[in-house]
Coordinates of C-alpha atoms in Angstrom, one line a residue:
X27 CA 0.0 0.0 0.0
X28 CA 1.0 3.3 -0.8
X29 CA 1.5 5.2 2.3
X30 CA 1.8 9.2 2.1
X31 CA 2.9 11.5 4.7
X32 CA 0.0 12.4 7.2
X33 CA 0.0 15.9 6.3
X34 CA -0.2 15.8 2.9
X35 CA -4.1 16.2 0.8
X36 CA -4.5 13.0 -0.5
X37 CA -3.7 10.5 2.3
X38 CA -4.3 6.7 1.6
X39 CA -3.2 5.5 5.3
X40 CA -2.4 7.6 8.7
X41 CA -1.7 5.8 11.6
X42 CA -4.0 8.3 13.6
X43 CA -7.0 8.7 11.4
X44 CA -7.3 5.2 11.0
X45 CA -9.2 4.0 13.7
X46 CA -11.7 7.2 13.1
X47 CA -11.6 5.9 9.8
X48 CA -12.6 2.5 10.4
X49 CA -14.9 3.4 13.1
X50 CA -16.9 5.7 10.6
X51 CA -17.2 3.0 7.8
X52 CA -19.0 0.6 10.7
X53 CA -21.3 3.2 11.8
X54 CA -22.8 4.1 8.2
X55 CA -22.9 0.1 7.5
X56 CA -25.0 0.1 11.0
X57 CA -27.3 3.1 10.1
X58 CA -27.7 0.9 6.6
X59 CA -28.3 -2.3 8.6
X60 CA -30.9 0.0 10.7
X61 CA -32.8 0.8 7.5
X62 CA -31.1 4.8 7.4
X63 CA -30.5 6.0 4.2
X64 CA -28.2 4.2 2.4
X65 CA -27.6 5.3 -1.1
X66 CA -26.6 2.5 -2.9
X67 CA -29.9 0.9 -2.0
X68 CA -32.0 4.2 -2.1
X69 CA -33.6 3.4 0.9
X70 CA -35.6 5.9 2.8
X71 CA -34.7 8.0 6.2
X72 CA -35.8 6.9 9.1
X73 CA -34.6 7.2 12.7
X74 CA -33.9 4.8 15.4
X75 CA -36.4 3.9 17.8
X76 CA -34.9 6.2 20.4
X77 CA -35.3 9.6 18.9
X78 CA -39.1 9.5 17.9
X79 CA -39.3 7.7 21.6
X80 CA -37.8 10.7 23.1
X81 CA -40.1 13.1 21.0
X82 CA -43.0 11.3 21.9
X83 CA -42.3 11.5 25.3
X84 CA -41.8 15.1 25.1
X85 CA -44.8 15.4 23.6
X86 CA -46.9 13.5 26.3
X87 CA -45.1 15.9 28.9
X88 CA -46.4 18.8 26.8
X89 CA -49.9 17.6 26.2
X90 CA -50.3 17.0 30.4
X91 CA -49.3 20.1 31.0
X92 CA -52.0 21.0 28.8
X93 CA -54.4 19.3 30.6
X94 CA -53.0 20.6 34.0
X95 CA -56.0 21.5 36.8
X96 CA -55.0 23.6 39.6
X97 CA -54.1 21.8 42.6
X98 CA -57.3 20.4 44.5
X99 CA -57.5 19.5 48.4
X100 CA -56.7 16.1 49.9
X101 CA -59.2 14.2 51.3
X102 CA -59.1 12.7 54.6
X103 CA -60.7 10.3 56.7
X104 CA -62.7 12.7 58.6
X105 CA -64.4 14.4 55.4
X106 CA -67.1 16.4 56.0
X107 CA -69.6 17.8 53.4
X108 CA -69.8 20.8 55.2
X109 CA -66.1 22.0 54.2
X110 CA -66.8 21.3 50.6
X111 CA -68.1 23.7 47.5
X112 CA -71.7 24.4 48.4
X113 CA -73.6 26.2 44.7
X114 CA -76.1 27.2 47.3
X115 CA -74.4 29.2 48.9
X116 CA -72.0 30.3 45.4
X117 CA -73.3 32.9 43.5
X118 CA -71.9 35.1 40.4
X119 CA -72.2 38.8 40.0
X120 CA -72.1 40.7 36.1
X121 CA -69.4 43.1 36.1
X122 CA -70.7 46.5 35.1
X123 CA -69.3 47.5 31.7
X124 CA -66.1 50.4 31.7
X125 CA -67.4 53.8 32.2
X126 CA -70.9 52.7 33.3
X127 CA -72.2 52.4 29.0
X128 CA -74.3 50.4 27.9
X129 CA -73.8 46.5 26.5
X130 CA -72.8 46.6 22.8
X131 CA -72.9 43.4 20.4
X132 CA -69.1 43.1 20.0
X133 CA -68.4 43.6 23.6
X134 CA -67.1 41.6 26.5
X135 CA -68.9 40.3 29.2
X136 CA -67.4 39.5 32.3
X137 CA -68.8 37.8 35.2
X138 CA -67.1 37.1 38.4
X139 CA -68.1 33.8 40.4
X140 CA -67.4 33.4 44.1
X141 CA -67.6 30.3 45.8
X142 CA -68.8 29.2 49.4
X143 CA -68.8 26.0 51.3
X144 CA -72.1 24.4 52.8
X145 CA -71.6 26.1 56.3
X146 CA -71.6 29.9 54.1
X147 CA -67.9 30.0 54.4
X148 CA -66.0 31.5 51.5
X149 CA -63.7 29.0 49.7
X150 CA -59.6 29.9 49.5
X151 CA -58.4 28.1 47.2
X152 CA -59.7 27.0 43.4
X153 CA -60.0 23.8 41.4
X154 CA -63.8 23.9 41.1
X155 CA -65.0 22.4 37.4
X156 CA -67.5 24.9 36.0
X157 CA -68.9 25.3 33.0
X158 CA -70.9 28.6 31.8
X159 CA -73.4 30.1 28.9
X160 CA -74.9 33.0 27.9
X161 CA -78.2 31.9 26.4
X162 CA -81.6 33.8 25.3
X163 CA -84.0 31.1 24.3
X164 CA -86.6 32.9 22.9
X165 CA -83.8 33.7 20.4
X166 CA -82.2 30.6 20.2
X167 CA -79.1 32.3 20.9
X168 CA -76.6 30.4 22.7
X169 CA -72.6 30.7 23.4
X170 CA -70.5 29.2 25.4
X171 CA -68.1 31.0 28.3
X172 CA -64.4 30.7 29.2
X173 CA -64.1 30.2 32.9
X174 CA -60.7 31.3 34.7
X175 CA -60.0 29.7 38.2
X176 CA -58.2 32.9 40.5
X177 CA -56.9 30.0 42.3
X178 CA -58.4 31.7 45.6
X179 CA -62.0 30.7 45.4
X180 CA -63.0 33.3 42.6
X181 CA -63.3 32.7 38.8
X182 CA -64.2 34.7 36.0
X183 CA -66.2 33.6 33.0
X184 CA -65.8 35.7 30.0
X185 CA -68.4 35.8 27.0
X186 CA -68.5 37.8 23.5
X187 CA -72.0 39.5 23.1
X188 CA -73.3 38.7 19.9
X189 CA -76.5 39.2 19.2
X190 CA -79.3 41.8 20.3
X191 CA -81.5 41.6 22.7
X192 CA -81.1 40.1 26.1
X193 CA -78.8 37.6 27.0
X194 CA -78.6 35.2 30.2
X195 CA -76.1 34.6 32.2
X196 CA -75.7 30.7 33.5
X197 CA -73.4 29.3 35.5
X198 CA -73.2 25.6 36.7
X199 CA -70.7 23.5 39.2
X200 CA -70.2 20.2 37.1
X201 CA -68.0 19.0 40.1
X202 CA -66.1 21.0 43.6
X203 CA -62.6 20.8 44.1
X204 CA -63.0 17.6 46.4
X205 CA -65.0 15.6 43.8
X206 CA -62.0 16.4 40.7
X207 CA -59.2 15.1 43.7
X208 CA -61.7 11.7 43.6
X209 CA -61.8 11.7 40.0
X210 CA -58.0 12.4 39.5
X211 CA -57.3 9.4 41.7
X212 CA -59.7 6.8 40.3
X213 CA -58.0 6.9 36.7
X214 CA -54.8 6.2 38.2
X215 CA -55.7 3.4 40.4
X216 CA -54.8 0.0 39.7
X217 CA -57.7 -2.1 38.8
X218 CA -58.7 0.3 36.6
X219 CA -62.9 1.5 37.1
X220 CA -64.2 -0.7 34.9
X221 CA -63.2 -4.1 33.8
X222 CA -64.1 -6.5 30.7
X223 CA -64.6 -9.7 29.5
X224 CA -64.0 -12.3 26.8
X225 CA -65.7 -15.5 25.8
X226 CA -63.5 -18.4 24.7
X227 CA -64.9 -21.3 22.8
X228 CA -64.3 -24.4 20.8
X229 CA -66.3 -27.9 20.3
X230 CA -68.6 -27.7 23.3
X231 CA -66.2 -26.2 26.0
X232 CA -66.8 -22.4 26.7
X233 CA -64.6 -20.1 29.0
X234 CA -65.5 -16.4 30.2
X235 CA -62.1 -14.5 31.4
X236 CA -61.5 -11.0 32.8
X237 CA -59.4 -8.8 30.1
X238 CA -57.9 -5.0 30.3
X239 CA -55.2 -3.2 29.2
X240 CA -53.3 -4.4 32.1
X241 CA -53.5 -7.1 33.7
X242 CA -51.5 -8.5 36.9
X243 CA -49.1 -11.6 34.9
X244 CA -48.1 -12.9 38.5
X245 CA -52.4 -13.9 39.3
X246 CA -52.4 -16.3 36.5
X247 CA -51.5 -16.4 32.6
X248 CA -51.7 -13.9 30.5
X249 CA -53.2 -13.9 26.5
X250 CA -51.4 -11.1 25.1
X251 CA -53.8 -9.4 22.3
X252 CA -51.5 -6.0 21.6
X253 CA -52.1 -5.2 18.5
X254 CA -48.7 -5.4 16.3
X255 CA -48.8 -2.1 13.9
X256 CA -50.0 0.4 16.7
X257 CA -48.6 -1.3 19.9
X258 CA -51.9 -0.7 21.4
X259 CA -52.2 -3.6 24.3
X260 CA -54.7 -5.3 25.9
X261 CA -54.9 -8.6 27.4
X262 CA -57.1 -11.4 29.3
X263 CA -56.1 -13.8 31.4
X264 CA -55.9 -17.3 29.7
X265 CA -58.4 -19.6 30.2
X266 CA -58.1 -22.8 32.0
X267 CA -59.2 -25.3 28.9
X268 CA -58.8 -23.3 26.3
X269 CA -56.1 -21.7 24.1
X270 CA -55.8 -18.1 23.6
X271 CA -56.9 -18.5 19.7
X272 CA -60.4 -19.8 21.2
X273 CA -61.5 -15.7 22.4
X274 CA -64.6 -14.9 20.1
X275 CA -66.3 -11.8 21.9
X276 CA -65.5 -9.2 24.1
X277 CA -67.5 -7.0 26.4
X278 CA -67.9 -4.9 29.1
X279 CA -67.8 -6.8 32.4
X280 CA -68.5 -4.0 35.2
X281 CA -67.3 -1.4 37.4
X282 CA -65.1 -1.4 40.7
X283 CA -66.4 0.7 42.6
X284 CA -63.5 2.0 44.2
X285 CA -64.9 5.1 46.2
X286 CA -63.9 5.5 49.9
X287 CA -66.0 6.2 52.8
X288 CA -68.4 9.7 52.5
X289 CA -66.8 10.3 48.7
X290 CA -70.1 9.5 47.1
X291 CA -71.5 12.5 49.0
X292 CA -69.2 14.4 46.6
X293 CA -70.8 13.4 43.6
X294 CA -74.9 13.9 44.5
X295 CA -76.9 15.1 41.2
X296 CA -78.9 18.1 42.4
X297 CA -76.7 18.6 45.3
X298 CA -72.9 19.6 44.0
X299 CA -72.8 17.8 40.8
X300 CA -74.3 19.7 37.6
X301 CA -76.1 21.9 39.9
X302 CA -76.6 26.2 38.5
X303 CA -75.6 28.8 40.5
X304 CA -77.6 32.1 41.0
X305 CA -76.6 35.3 40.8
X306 CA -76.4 38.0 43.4
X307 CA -78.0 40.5 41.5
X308 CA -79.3 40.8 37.6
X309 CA -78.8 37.3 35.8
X310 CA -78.7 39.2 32.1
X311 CA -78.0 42.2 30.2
X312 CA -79.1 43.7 27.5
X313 CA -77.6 44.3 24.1
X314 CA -78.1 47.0 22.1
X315 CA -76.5 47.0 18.6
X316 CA -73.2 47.6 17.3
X317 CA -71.7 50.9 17.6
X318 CA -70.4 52.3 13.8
X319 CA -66.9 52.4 13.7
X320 CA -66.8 51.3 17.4
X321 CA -64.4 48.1 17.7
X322 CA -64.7 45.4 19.7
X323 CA -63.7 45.8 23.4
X324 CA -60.9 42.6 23.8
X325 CA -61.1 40.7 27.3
X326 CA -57.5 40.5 28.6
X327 CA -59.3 37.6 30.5
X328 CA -60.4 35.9 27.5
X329 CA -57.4 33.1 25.8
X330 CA -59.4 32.5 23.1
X331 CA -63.0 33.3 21.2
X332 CA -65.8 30.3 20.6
X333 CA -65.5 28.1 18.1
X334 CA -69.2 29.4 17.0
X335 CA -72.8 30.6 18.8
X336 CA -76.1 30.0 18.1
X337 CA -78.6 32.4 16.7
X338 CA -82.4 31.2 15.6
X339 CA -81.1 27.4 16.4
X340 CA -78.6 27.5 13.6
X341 CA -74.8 27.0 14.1
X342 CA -72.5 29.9 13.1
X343 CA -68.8 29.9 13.1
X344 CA -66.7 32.2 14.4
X345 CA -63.4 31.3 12.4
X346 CA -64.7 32.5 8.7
X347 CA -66.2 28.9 8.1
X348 CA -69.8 29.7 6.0
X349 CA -72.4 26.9 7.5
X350 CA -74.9 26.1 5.1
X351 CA -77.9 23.9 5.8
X352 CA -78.8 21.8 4.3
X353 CA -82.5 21.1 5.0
X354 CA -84.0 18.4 2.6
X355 CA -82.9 15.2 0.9
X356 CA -82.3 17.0 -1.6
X357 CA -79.7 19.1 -0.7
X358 CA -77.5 16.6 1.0
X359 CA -77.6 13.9 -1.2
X360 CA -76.1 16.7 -4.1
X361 CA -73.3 17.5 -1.4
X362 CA -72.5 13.7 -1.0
X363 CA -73.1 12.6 -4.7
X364 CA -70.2 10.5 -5.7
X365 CA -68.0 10.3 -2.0
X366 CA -67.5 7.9 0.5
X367 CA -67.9 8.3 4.4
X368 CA -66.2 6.2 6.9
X369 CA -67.4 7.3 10.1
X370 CA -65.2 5.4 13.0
X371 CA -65.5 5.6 16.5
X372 CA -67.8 5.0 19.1
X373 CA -71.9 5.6 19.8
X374 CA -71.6 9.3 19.2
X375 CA -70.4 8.6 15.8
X376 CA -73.0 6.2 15.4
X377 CA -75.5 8.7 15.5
X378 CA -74.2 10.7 12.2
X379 CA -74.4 6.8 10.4
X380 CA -78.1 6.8 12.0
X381 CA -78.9 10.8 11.0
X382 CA -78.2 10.2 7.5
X383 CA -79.9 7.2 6.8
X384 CA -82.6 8.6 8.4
X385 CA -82.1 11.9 6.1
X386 CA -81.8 9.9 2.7
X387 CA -84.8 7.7 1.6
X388 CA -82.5 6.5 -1.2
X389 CA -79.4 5.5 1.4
X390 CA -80.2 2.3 2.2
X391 CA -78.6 0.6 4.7
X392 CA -77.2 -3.0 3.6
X393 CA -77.6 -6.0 6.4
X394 CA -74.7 -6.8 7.8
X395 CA -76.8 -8.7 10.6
X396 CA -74.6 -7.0 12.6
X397 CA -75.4 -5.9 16.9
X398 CA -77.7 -1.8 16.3
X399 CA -75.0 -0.9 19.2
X400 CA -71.7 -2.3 17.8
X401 CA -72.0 -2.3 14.1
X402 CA -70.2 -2.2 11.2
X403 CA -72.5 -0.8 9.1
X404 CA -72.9 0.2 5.1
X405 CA -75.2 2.0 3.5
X406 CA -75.6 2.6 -0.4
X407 CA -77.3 5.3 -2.4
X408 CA -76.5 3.6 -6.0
X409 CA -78.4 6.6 -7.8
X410 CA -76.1 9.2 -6.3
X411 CA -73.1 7.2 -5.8
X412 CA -73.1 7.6 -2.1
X413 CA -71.5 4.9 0.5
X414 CA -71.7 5.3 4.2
X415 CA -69.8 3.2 6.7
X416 CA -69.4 3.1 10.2
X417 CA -67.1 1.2 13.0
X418 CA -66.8 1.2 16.7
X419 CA -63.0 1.7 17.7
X420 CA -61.1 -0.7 19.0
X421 CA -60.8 -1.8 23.2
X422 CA -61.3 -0.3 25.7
X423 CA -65.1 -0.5 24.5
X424 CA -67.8 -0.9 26.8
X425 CA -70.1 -2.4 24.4
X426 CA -71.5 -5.4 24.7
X427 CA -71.0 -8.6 22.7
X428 CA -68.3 -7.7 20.2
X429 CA -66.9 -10.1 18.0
X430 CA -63.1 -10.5 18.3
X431 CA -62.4 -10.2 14.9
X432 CA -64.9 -7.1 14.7
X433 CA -62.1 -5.4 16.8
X434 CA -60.4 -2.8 14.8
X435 CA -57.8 0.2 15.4
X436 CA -59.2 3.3 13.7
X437 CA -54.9 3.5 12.8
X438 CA -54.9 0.4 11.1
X439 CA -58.6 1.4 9.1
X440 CA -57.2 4.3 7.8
X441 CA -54.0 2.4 6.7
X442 CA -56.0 0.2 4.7
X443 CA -58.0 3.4 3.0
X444 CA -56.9 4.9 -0.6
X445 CA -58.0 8.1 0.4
X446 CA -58.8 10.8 -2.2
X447 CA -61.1 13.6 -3.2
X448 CA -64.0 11.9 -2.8
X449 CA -63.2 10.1 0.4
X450 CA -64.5 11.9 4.0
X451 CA -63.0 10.3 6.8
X452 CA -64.5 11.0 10.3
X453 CA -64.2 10.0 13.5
X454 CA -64.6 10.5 17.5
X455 CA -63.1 8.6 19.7
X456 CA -63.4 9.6 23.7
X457 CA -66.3 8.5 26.0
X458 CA -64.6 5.0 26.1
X459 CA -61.4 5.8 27.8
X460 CA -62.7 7.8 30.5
X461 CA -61.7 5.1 32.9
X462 CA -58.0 4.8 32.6
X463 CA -55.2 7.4 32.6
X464 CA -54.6 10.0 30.2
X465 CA -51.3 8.7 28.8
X466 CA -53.6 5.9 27.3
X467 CA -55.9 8.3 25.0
X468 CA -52.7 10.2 24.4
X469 CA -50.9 7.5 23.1
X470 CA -54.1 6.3 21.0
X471 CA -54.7 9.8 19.3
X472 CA -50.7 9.7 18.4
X473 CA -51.2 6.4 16.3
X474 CA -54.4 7.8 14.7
X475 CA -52.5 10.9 14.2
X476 CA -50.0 9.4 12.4
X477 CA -52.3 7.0 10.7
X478 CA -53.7 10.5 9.6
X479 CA -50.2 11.7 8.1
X480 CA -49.8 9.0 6.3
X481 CA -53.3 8.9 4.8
X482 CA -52.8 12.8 3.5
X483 CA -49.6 12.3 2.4
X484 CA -50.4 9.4 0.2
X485 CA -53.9 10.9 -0.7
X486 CA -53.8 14.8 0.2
X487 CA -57.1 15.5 -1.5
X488 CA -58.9 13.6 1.2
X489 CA -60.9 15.2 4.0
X490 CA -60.7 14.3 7.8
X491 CA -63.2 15.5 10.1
X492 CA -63.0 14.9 13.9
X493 CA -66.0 15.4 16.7
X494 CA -64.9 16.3 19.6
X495 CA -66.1 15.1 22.9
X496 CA -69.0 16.7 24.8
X497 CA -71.1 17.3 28.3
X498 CA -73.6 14.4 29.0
X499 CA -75.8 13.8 31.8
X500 CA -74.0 12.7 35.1
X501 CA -75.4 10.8 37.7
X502 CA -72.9 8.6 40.4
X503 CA -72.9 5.9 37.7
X504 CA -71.7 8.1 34.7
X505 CA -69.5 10.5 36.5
X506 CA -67.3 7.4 37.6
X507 CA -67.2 5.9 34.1
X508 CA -67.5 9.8 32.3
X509 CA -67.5 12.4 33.9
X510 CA -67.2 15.5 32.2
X511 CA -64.2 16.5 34.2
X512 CA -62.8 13.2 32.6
X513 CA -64.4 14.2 29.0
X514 CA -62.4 18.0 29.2
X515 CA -59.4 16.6 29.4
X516 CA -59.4 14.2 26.2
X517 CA -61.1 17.4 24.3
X518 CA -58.3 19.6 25.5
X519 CA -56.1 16.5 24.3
X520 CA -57.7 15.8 21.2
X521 CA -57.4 19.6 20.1
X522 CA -53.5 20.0 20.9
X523 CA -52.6 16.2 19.4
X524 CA -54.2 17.8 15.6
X525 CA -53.8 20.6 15.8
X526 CA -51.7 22.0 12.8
X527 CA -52.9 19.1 10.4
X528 CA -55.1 19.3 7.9
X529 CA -58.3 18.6 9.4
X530 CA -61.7 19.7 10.5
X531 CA -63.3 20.0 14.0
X532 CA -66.7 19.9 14.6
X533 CA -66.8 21.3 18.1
X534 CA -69.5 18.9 20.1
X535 CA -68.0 20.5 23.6
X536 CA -69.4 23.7 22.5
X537 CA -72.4 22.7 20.4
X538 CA -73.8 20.9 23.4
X539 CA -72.9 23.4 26.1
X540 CA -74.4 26.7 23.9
X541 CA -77.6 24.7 23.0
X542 CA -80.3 25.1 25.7
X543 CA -81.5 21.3 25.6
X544 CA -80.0 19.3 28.5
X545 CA -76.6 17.8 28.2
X546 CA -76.6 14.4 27.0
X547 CA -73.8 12.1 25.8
X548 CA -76.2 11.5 23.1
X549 CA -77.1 14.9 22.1
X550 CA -80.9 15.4 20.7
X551 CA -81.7 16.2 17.2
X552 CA -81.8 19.8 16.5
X553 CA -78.2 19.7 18.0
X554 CA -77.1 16.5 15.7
X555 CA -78.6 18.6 13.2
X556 CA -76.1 21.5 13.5
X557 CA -73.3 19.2 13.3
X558 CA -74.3 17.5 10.2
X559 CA -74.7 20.7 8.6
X560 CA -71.0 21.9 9.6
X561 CA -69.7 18.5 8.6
X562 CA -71.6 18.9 5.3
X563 CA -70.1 22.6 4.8
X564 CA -66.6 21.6 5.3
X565 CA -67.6 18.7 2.2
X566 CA -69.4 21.3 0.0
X567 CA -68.1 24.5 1.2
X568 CA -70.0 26.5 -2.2
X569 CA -73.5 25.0 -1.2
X570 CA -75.0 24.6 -4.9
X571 CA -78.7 26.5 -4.6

């Protein structure tokens, strides 16, 4: 070998470069091995495991800060309801407006809430869950406030005024301070709320066995069910006779009940659970028009505007989106002509398969002979070229009776899509995972997100639409499977995971809490309404007359 002087240009061998030399040529035949770029096979750049790892987990550290709630009391063995938030006793007063005018549409309205216990005491310290509206029914006008928690008992809910006429103030405790320290700590615990079950089967022998998405390995044998492209686990303990391959169904097996004494007296519908608060003075103002050439008075309060208010019962949006309705057959069947829907998730998705069905005489559904709670389901409109499907998400899923092989990620279905300009991808996916901690729903909204990526990368014409979670009902029953406290954390989740893509939000959260029917997981009609008319404006955006 030719060996030139180490300082020279063009050296062929140097005693001290060598071993950097060497040590260079294994680690690019190690990033080849690891499926790097390598250009003599063209293959394409992707990281080790480690560095998307370490993003992820950044992410997840951002995304619960996100979801951060001021620091609530601890609860001891001597609780008493009398020391607890008390909407009795609460009450909110309307701040008057600068310089004692008048209330303008385009204005602010701020409203300061002040919290007492049961024994008339005022409360020091914050993490109350409250929600808030400003309503006028006779208009059916309706918008949803921002509340800010002081952190010292007080909190502020802010609303834009946007319509004239009167408008109503209401405020309601969802849940005091103590219940949201219950709540916090029953997602956490180990058994998780609620548990399921899977029936195993083959010839004549038949096995029923406890399943989660953890499971203790050291109580008995384990059949390991995580799926293999997402990494999403779940498991059930192996039957006694019967292989793992023998599991045909799944379902929801119960709830463990896992409050401790006197912490069902902080969850009492009508009590301090969903309960108004009155006001100390006038509950509503009125609004006189706009001023011309007056501009709108900005709430340093205020983080960020509605999504969109009701006026007459119709939807409008507040971020330039035009909502057209769509009232007859008619009209919605020219806005779907020629597209495919595939509506995923769980029952609240379900109802947008039912609504159109329902809508269009000519969408007929086809029998699958499958479960009216589980699905899947297809519908055809052959003279308009329409197809509508719909599947649940995959576990957790507390339906009942759900074949195993019926079982699908909402990842893996959009995987399996072509996508395109006449494809309309929706889906809502939150009521389910109430029960166990956040980092689950995180970690499933990061393989659908990614799932999503992939599908508007390969097909960027198609359109993604995502509901977002919203009030319900509560009772004890549903506030330990679904609270809302539980339900504003995945929609604060949900947001911040997409936001940034290419997608569309129809905003259930505030839908349901501007609307002055009750709060339903299921909401009613003229509500479902709305959103199938902002779904079908972000589809046909220049309505045809």
């Amino acid at each position: 070998m030719k060996i030139r002087a180490c300082g020279e240009t063009m050296v062929s061998f140097c005693p001290k470069k060598s071993a950097l030399f060497v040590s260079l040529v294994w680690f690019f035949l190690l990033l080849c091995f690891f499926n790097m770029k390598c250009p003599q096979h063209n293959r394409n750049f992707s990281y080790p495991v480690p560095r998307p790892q370490r993003l992820e987990n950044a992410e997840e550290r951002f995304l619960l800060d996100s979801t951060a709630w001021p620091e609530t009391p601890s609860l001891s063995a001597l609780l008493s309801l009398d020391q607890t938030t008390d909407p009795a006793h609460s009450s909110f007063t309307i701040l008057p407006e600068k310089g004692g005018r008048q209330w303008h549409v385009g204005d602010q309205l701020e409203v300061m809430i002040k919290m007492y216990d049961f024994q008339g005491r005022p409360k020091k310290f914050g993490g109350d869950f409250l929600l808030a509206r400003l309503h006028n029914q006779s208009l059916g006008a309706g918008v949803a406030g921002q509340v800010l928690d002081h952190l010292n008992g007080s909190y502020s809910a802010v609303f834009p005024l946007l319509w004239e006429g009167i408008a109503q103030v209401e405020v309601i405790l969802v849940h005091p301070s103590e219940a949201v320290t219950v709540l916090q700590r029953l997602t956490n615990e180990k058994p998780y709320t609620v548990y399921f079950k899977s029936v195993f089967s083959s010839d004549s022998v038949s096995e029923s066995t406890v399943c989660n998405v953890f499971l203790h390995p050291s109580e008995q044998p384990l059949c390991n069910y995580t799926d293999l492209n997402t990494g999403e686990p779940w498991f059930c303990y192996k039957p006694k006779k019967l292989s793992c391959d023998a599991r045909i169904n799944h379902s929801k097996g119960g709830i463990n009940k896992k409050l401790k004494a006197k912490e069902d007296m902080l969850l009492q519908s009508g009590v301090n659970m969903k309960v108004s608060i009155h006001s100390s003075g006038l509950a509503s103002v009125n609004v006189l028009p706009k001023l011309k050439g007056q501009p709108e008075v900005k709430s340093s309060s205020m983080k960020s505007e509605p999504s969109g208010y009701y006026y007459k019962d119709v939807w409008r949006a507040l971020d330039g989106t035009t909502i057209h309705q769509f009232n007859t057959s008619v009209d919605i069947s020219k806005c779907l002509k020629g597209k495919v829907i595939h509506l995923y998730g769980d029952s609240t998705i379900r109802q947008w398969f039912e609504y159109l069905t329902a809508a269009l005489p000519d969408l007929k559904e086809f029998n699958l002979h499958s479960l009216r709670q589980v699905g899947p389901f297809l519908a055809l409109d052959y003279p308009n070229n329409i197809m509508v499907t719909f599947r649940c998400h995959g576990p957790p899923l507390r339906f009942t009776n759900v074949l195993a092989n019926e079982l699908h990620y909402i990842a893996n279905e959009l995987d399996g899509l072509a996508g395109g300009t006449n494809t309309v991808v929706v889906f809502g996916i939150w009521s389910h995972f109430s029960t166990f901690p956040i980092k689950m729903y995180i970690r499933r909204l990061q393989n659908i997100r990614r799932a999503v990526v992939r599908l508007l990368t390969r097909a960027p014409g198609t359109l993604v639409v995502i509901r977002t979670a919203n009030p319900k009902a509560l009772n004890l029953y549903e506030t330990l499977t679904n609270s809302d406290w539980y339900s504003l954390q995945h929609d604060k989740v949900l947001r911040a995971i997409f936001k940034g893509l290419n997608v569309r939000l129809v905003d259930a959260w505030e839908m349901v809490l501007a609307h002055h029917l009750p709060h339903s997981l299921h909401p009613q009609p003229p509500i479902i309404k709305n959103m199938i008319n902002v779904f079908l404006s972000y589809i046909c955006p220049q309505k045809s007359s």
